[in-house]
Short mmCIF file of C-alpha atoms and ligand atoms in Angstrom, two decimals:
data_model
loop_
_atom_site.label_atom_id
_atom_site.label_comp_id
_atom_site.label_asym_id
_atom_site.label_seq_id
_atom_site.Cartn_x
_atom_site.Cartn_y
_atom_site.Cartn_z
CA UNK A 14 95.88 93.38 119.70
CA UNK A 15 92.71 92.80 121.80
CA UNK A 16 94.41 91.04 124.59
CA UNK A 17 97.24 93.64 124.62
CA UNK A 18 94.61 96.30 125.03
CA UNK A 19 93.83 94.77 128.40
CA UNK A 20 90.52 92.78 129.51
CA UNK A 21 89.01 96.10 130.69
CA UNK A 22 89.27 98.05 127.58
CA UNK A 23 87.53 97.01 124.21
CA UNK A 24 88.34 97.28 120.45
CA UNK A 25 86.05 98.22 117.68
CA UNK A 26 85.08 95.31 115.55
CA UNK A 27 85.95 96.38 112.02
CA UNK A 28 84.18 94.82 109.11
CA UNK A 29 87.58 93.87 108.05
CA UNK A 30 88.16 91.78 111.25
CA UNK A 31 85.02 89.72 110.88
CA UNK A 32 86.23 88.88 107.13
CA UNK A 33 89.66 87.93 108.53
CA UNK A 34 87.96 85.94 111.38
CA UNK A 35 85.34 84.31 108.71
CA UNK A 36 88.32 83.32 106.35
CA UNK A 37 90.61 82.11 109.05
CA UNK A 38 88.07 79.69 110.42
CA UNK A 39 87.07 78.51 106.66
CA UNK A 40 90.82 78.03 105.83
CA UNK A 41 91.35 75.94 109.12
CA UNK A 42 88.41 73.66 108.73
CA UNK A 43 89.40 73.24 105.04
CA UNK A 44 93.03 72.65 105.97
CA UNK A 45 91.93 70.11 108.51
CA UNK A 46 90.29 68.10 105.47
CA UNK A 47 93.37 68.92 103.21
CA UNK A 48 95.21 66.69 105.59
CA UNK A 49 92.99 63.77 105.61
CA UNK A 50 92.26 64.00 101.92
CA UNK A 51 95.73 64.09 100.88
CA UNK A 52 95.71 67.54 99.19
CA UNK A 53 99.04 68.46 100.46
CA UNK A 54 102.32 67.74 98.66
CA UNK A 55 105.97 68.76 98.92
CA UNK A 56 108.28 70.44 96.47
CA UNK A 57 111.91 70.37 97.13
CA UNK A 58 114.17 73.54 96.35
CA UNK A 59 117.96 72.33 95.49
CA UNK A 60 120.43 73.98 97.72
CA UNK A 61 123.72 74.36 95.77
CA UNK A 62 127.32 74.58 96.53
CA UNK A 63 128.06 77.84 94.88
CA UNK A 64 131.73 76.78 94.70
CA UNK A 65 131.43 73.44 92.88
CA UNK A 66 128.05 74.26 91.25
CA UNK A 67 126.91 70.78 92.66
CA UNK A 68 123.78 70.01 94.36
CA UNK A 69 124.41 69.96 97.93
CA UNK A 70 120.85 69.52 99.83
CA UNK A 71 117.37 70.21 99.45
CA UNK A 72 114.60 72.19 101.33
CA UNK A 73 111.17 70.72 101.62
CA UNK A 74 108.18 73.49 101.14
CA UNK A 75 104.68 72.25 101.49
CA UNK A 76 102.19 72.95 98.77
CA UNK A 77 98.11 72.93 99.00
CA UNK A 78 96.18 71.86 96.03
CA UNK A 79 92.79 72.92 97.20
CA UNK A 80 90.10 71.01 95.08
CA UNK A 81 88.04 74.34 94.15
CA UNK A 82 90.44 77.05 94.90
CA UNK A 83 93.43 75.67 93.33
CA UNK A 84 97.03 76.28 94.48
CA UNK A 85 97.07 78.05 98.04
CA UNK A 86 100.21 79.56 99.12
CA UNK A 87 102.06 78.31 102.23
CA UNK A 88 102.26 82.14 103.11
CA UNK A 89 98.35 82.00 103.39
CA UNK A 90 97.90 78.70 105.13
CA UNK A 91 101.01 78.37 107.51
CA UNK A 92 99.99 81.27 109.80
CA UNK A 93 96.49 79.70 109.98
CA UNK A 94 97.88 76.15 110.83
CA UNK A 95 99.96 77.78 113.35
CA UNK A 96 97.28 79.83 114.96
CA UNK A 97 94.72 76.73 114.89
CA UNK A 98 97.23 74.31 116.18
CA UNK A 99 96.95 72.31 113.02
CA UNK A 100 100.50 72.92 112.29
CA UNK A 101 101.21 70.02 114.70
CA UNK A 102 99.65 66.92 112.51
CA UNK A 103 100.87 69.06 109.36
CA UNK A 104 104.23 69.30 110.24
CA UNK A 105 104.34 65.79 111.18
CA UNK A 106 103.26 64.89 107.98
CA UNK A 107 106.18 67.27 106.19
CA UNK A 108 108.66 65.44 108.53
CA UNK A 109 107.68 62.13 107.54
CA UNK A 110 107.30 62.61 103.78
CA UNK A 111 110.55 64.69 103.65
CA UNK A 112 112.67 62.18 105.28
CA UNK A 113 110.73 59.17 103.45
CA UNK A 114 111.90 61.04 100.05
CA UNK A 115 115.14 61.79 101.09
CA UNK A 116 115.79 57.81 101.92
CA UNK A 117 114.41 57.34 98.47
CA UNK A 118 116.71 59.50 96.76
CA UNK A 119 119.77 58.03 98.73
CA UNK A 120 118.70 54.65 97.87
CA UNK A 121 118.10 55.64 94.27
CA UNK A 122 121.18 57.64 93.44
CA UNK A 123 123.33 56.80 96.24
CA UNK A 124 124.04 58.19 99.54
CA UNK A 125 126.51 60.87 98.02
CA UNK A 126 123.67 62.39 96.16
CA UNK A 127 122.46 64.35 98.95
CA UNK A 128 123.30 64.06 102.47
CA UNK A 129 120.43 66.00 104.03
CA UNK A 130 116.95 67.30 103.92
CA UNK A 131 116.08 70.61 105.12
CA UNK A 132 112.48 70.88 106.88
CA UNK A 133 110.69 74.00 108.22
CA UNK A 134 109.62 73.93 111.70
CA UNK A 135 106.90 76.14 113.30
CA UNK A 136 107.52 77.35 116.88
CA UNK A 137 104.17 75.82 117.77
CA UNK A 138 105.98 72.49 116.80
CA UNK A 139 108.83 73.36 119.09
CA UNK A 140 106.55 73.94 121.90
CA UNK A 141 105.01 70.37 121.64
CA UNK A 142 106.46 67.99 123.93
CA UNK A 143 106.57 65.11 121.67
CA UNK A 144 108.83 66.51 119.11
CA UNK A 145 111.98 65.25 120.04
CA UNK A 146 110.68 61.55 120.18
CA UNK A 147 108.67 62.22 117.00
CA UNK A 148 111.93 63.09 115.27
CA UNK A 149 113.93 60.21 116.64
CA UNK A 150 111.11 57.87 115.48
CA UNK A 151 110.89 59.28 111.75
CA UNK A 152 114.48 59.01 111.45
CA UNK A 153 114.58 55.28 112.47
CA UNK A 154 111.64 54.26 110.82
CA UNK A 155 112.89 55.72 107.32
CA UNK A 156 116.43 54.51 108.05
CA UNK A 157 118.11 57.77 108.34
CA UNK A 158 120.52 59.12 110.89
CA UNK A 159 120.13 62.81 112.49
CA UNK A 160 123.06 63.90 110.24
CA UNK A 161 120.37 63.48 107.54
CA UNK A 162 118.20 66.21 108.87
CA UNK A 163 118.24 69.87 109.10
CA UNK A 164 115.45 71.73 110.85
CA UNK A 165 114.96 75.32 109.97
CA UNK A 166 113.68 77.29 112.46
CA UNK A 167 113.27 81.17 112.74
CA UNK A 168 114.81 83.87 115.05
CA UNK A 169 111.47 84.72 116.28
CA UNK A 170 110.63 81.18 117.19
CA UNK A 171 113.99 80.54 119.23
CA UNK A 172 113.38 83.45 121.50
CA UNK A 173 110.42 81.96 122.75
CA UNK A 174 111.42 80.73 126.03
CA UNK A 175 113.46 78.12 127.97
CA UNK A 176 110.89 75.09 126.80
CA UNK A 177 111.83 76.04 123.16
CA UNK A 178 115.44 76.11 124.13
CA UNK A 179 115.43 72.66 125.70
CA UNK A 180 113.76 71.15 122.80
CA UNK A 181 116.29 72.54 120.23
CA UNK A 182 119.31 71.63 122.53
CA UNK A 183 117.82 67.80 122.93
CA UNK A 184 117.51 67.52 118.93
CA UNK A 185 121.04 69.30 118.60
CA UNK A 186 122.45 66.81 121.33
CA UNK A 187 120.94 63.82 118.99
CA UNK A 188 122.84 65.29 116.26
CA UNK A 189 120.18 66.95 114.19
CA UNK A 190 121.32 70.28 112.71
CA UNK A 191 119.68 73.75 113.11
CA UNK A 192 119.39 76.39 110.77
CA UNK A 193 118.35 79.86 111.48
CA UNK A 194 115.90 80.81 108.69
CA UNK A 195 115.12 84.40 107.08
CA UNK A 196 118.50 85.41 109.32
CA UNK A 197 118.81 88.98 109.66
CA UNK A 198 115.04 89.81 109.57
CA UNK A 199 114.48 89.04 113.49
CA UNK A 200 115.21 91.03 116.49
CA UNK A 201 118.05 89.49 118.47
CA UNK A 202 120.19 87.83 115.90
CA UNK A 203 123.38 88.05 117.54
CA UNK A 204 122.64 87.09 121.01
CA UNK A 205 120.73 84.19 119.76
CA UNK A 206 123.76 82.80 118.25
CA UNK A 207 125.57 82.38 121.72
CA UNK A 208 122.30 81.07 123.31
CA UNK A 209 121.17 78.46 120.95
CA UNK A 210 122.83 75.44 119.12
CA UNK A 211 122.81 76.84 115.48
CA UNK A 212 124.51 75.27 113.03
CA UNK A 213 123.46 77.09 109.69
CA UNK A 214 122.69 80.83 109.01
CA UNK A 215 120.20 81.41 106.17
CA UNK A 216 120.59 84.83 104.93
CA UNK A 217 117.10 86.22 104.26
CA UNK A 218 116.18 86.82 100.59
CA UNK A 219 115.43 90.71 101.37
CA UNK A 220 119.22 91.02 101.71
CA UNK A 221 119.90 89.29 98.69
CA UNK A 222 117.48 91.45 96.68
CA UNK A 223 119.41 94.38 94.96
CA UNK A 224 122.65 93.06 96.26
CA UNK A 225 124.45 92.99 92.60
CA UNK A 226 123.21 96.51 91.34
CA UNK A 227 125.84 98.30 93.17
CA UNK A 228 123.39 100.84 94.77
CA UNK A 229 122.27 99.04 98.00
CA UNK A 230 125.37 99.49 100.03
CA UNK A 231 123.08 98.58 103.51
CA UNK A 232 122.17 95.16 102.44
CA UNK A 233 125.39 94.26 100.79
CA UNK A 234 127.15 95.43 104.19
CA UNK A 235 124.60 93.02 105.99
CA UNK A 236 125.36 90.19 103.86
CA UNK A 237 128.89 90.51 104.20
CA UNK A 238 128.52 90.82 107.75
CA UNK A 239 126.53 87.69 108.20
CA UNK A 240 128.71 85.65 106.02
CA UNK A 241 131.95 86.66 108.35
CA UNK A 242 129.90 86.00 111.21
CA UNK A 243 129.21 82.65 109.95
CA UNK A 244 132.85 81.98 109.39
CA UNK A 245 134.18 83.12 112.47
CA UNK A 246 131.56 80.80 114.40
CA UNK A 247 132.19 77.98 112.14
CA UNK A 248 128.57 77.93 110.89
CA UNK A 249 127.38 77.05 107.33
CA UNK A 250 126.25 80.26 105.49
CA UNK A 251 123.53 79.64 102.95
CA UNK A 252 121.91 82.58 100.67
CA UNK A 253 118.41 82.23 99.85
CA UNK A 254 116.23 83.79 97.10
CA UNK A 255 119.08 83.95 94.53
CA UNK A 256 117.40 85.37 91.35
CA UNK A 257 120.52 86.41 88.93
CA UNK A 258 123.91 85.34 87.96
CA UNK A 259 125.26 88.64 89.24
CA UNK A 260 123.62 87.88 92.92
CA UNK A 261 125.23 84.47 93.03
CA UNK A 262 128.64 85.80 91.92
CA UNK A 263 128.57 88.53 94.41
CA UNK A 264 127.52 86.02 97.31
CA UNK A 265 130.02 83.69 96.42
CA UNK A 266 132.51 86.60 96.79
CA UNK A 267 131.39 87.55 100.22
CA UNK A 268 131.85 84.00 101.46
CA UNK A 269 128.64 82.39 100.82
CA UNK A 270 129.41 78.41 100.05
CA UNK A 271 125.85 77.54 99.47
CA UNK A 272 122.67 79.09 97.94
CA UNK A 273 119.18 78.37 96.73
CA UNK A 274 116.89 80.45 94.41
CA UNK A 275 115.10 80.31 91.56
CA UNK A 276 118.19 81.42 89.34
CA UNK A 277 119.45 77.92 89.97
CA UNK A 278 116.14 75.77 90.71
CA UNK A 279 112.66 76.52 91.84
CA UNK A 280 111.06 74.27 94.25
CA UNK A 281 110.72 70.97 92.32
CA UNK A 282 108.81 67.76 92.42
CA UNK A 283 110.78 65.02 94.05
CA UNK A 284 111.30 63.31 90.72
CA UNK A 285 112.77 66.41 89.03
CA UNK A 286 114.87 67.02 92.01
CA UNK A 287 116.13 63.34 91.86
CA UNK A 288 117.03 63.98 88.20
CA UNK A 289 119.46 66.64 88.98
CA UNK A 290 121.11 64.21 91.19
CA UNK A 291 121.05 61.63 88.47
CA UNK A 292 122.76 64.07 86.08
CA UNK A 293 125.49 65.06 88.51
CA UNK A 294 128.64 63.56 86.89
CA UNK A 295 130.85 63.43 90.10
CA UNK A 296 128.35 61.93 92.74
CA UNK A 297 130.08 59.18 94.60
CA UNK A 298 127.90 56.34 95.96
P1 C2E B 8 111.30 79.72 103.76
O1 C2E B 8 111.32 78.56 104.53
O2 C2E B 8 112.14 80.81 104.02
O3 C2E B 8 111.21 79.34 102.29
C1 C2E B 8 111.70 80.10 101.11
C2 C2E B 8 110.58 80.77 100.41
O4 C2E B 8 111.30 81.53 99.45
C3 C2E B 8 109.83 79.47 99.88
O5 C2E B 8 108.55 80.05 99.60
C4 C2E B 8 110.40 79.40 98.25
O6 C2E B 8 109.79 78.99 97.29
C5 C2E B 8 111.00 81.09 98.02
N1 C2E B 8 112.09 80.97 97.26
C6 C2E B 8 113.25 80.42 97.00
N2 C2E B 8 113.79 80.98 96.03
C7 C2E B 8 113.25 82.07 95.56
C8 C2E B 8 113.87 83.11 94.65
O7 C2E B 8 114.63 83.05 94.25
N3 C2E B 8 112.81 84.16 94.58
C9 C2E B 8 111.69 84.19 95.15
N4 C2E B 8 110.96 85.35 94.89
N5 C2E B 8 111.39 83.18 96.24
C10 C2E B 8 112.31 82.41 96.41
P2 C2E B 8 107.22 79.05 99.75
O8 C2E B 8 107.45 77.79 99.45
O9 C2E B 8 105.98 80.03 99.20
O10 C2E B 8 107.20 79.13 101.26
C11 C2E B 8 107.02 80.40 101.92
C12 C2E B 8 107.35 80.02 103.46
O11 C2E B 8 106.24 79.35 104.19
C13 C2E B 8 108.68 79.40 103.85
O12 C2E B 8 109.54 80.28 103.86
C14 C2E B 8 108.27 78.74 105.23
O13 C2E B 8 108.49 79.84 106.07
C15 C2E B 8 106.66 78.40 105.13
N6 C2E B 8 106.73 77.23 105.00
C16 C2E B 8 106.76 76.35 103.67
N7 C2E B 8 106.60 74.96 103.82
C17 C2E B 8 106.71 74.84 105.13
C18 C2E B 8 106.40 73.75 105.84
O14 C2E B 8 106.39 72.72 105.45
N8 C2E B 8 106.33 73.87 107.24
C19 C2E B 8 106.55 75.24 107.92
N9 C2E B 8 106.30 75.38 109.25
N10 C2E B 8 106.60 76.29 107.13
C20 C2E B 8 106.51 75.95 105.64
MG1 MG B 9 112.90 77.59 105.24
MG1 MG B 10 114.00 81.29 104.59
MG1 MG B 11 111.59 83.23 103.87
#
């Protein structure tokens, strides 16, 4: 805000701002140590095929187990990691760890058990020159192919300019799939779909909330329109944040083939996610 206000102007330094800055600096320095000390780990939220009920994929979600403060939510530390640049080493760790886990699952439960892993990528990572090479290196070192990886980016990150666009195009040309995360909450959803090589639309949870109580016509209309858009553009439609049977039924009826949410499964430790694969009666090797 200070920057937007212009160089010649000034802003009042509110006590809350000082507190925010102090806590930002503290979290940033602690996060730096967290990566080194191995305090980060990944949970995996299964993505289900809503028609067959089978496990379809999984999204890697980072967790920080702080030695004193306990569990720190990614909603708190990811923004700090982005602003401080730590998202670059953190994101590199997440990518490698998630790909290694996918390779382990496929070795243990068969390649038919799970095709791809979803990894969230921050805009700061997309601006790094080395991302495309890094993805290629991790895939080859873990014995995976590009089809095994889906990168999740938000709408706001892809409007970031030609450099990001070029990175996304290179990744897509390589065969890595791209998902637009939190879809519907950004500013320019529709034009993005033509300008960027998108493969998957992830309907934001805010449209799923209250979708089944019959009163929220607006959100229902958006959810339906996004499903139709996905169908016409031949994109995969995924609904996130499904918390009830009624929501799941409604989304399936609207055309959502895939979904994830606490109703089906919370983010799980890798072995529990693997147990779901082992329990699938029809999985093929
Ligand atoms: P996201 O990528 O949109 O992930 C979905 C979030 O919704 C996750 O929160 C997940 O636990 C939560 N969720 C899933 N189903 C339900 C549900 O039914 N009900 C409710 N209430 N919540 C549900 P989480 O794990 O706290 O992550 C929050 C956000 O932090 C993510 O949103 C993503 O933007 C970011 N994030 C997490 N891990 C990473 C990462 O490794 N890298 C980057 N860049 N961002 C990450
Ligand atoms: Mg995501
Ligand atoms: Mg999301
Ligand atoms: Mg979200």
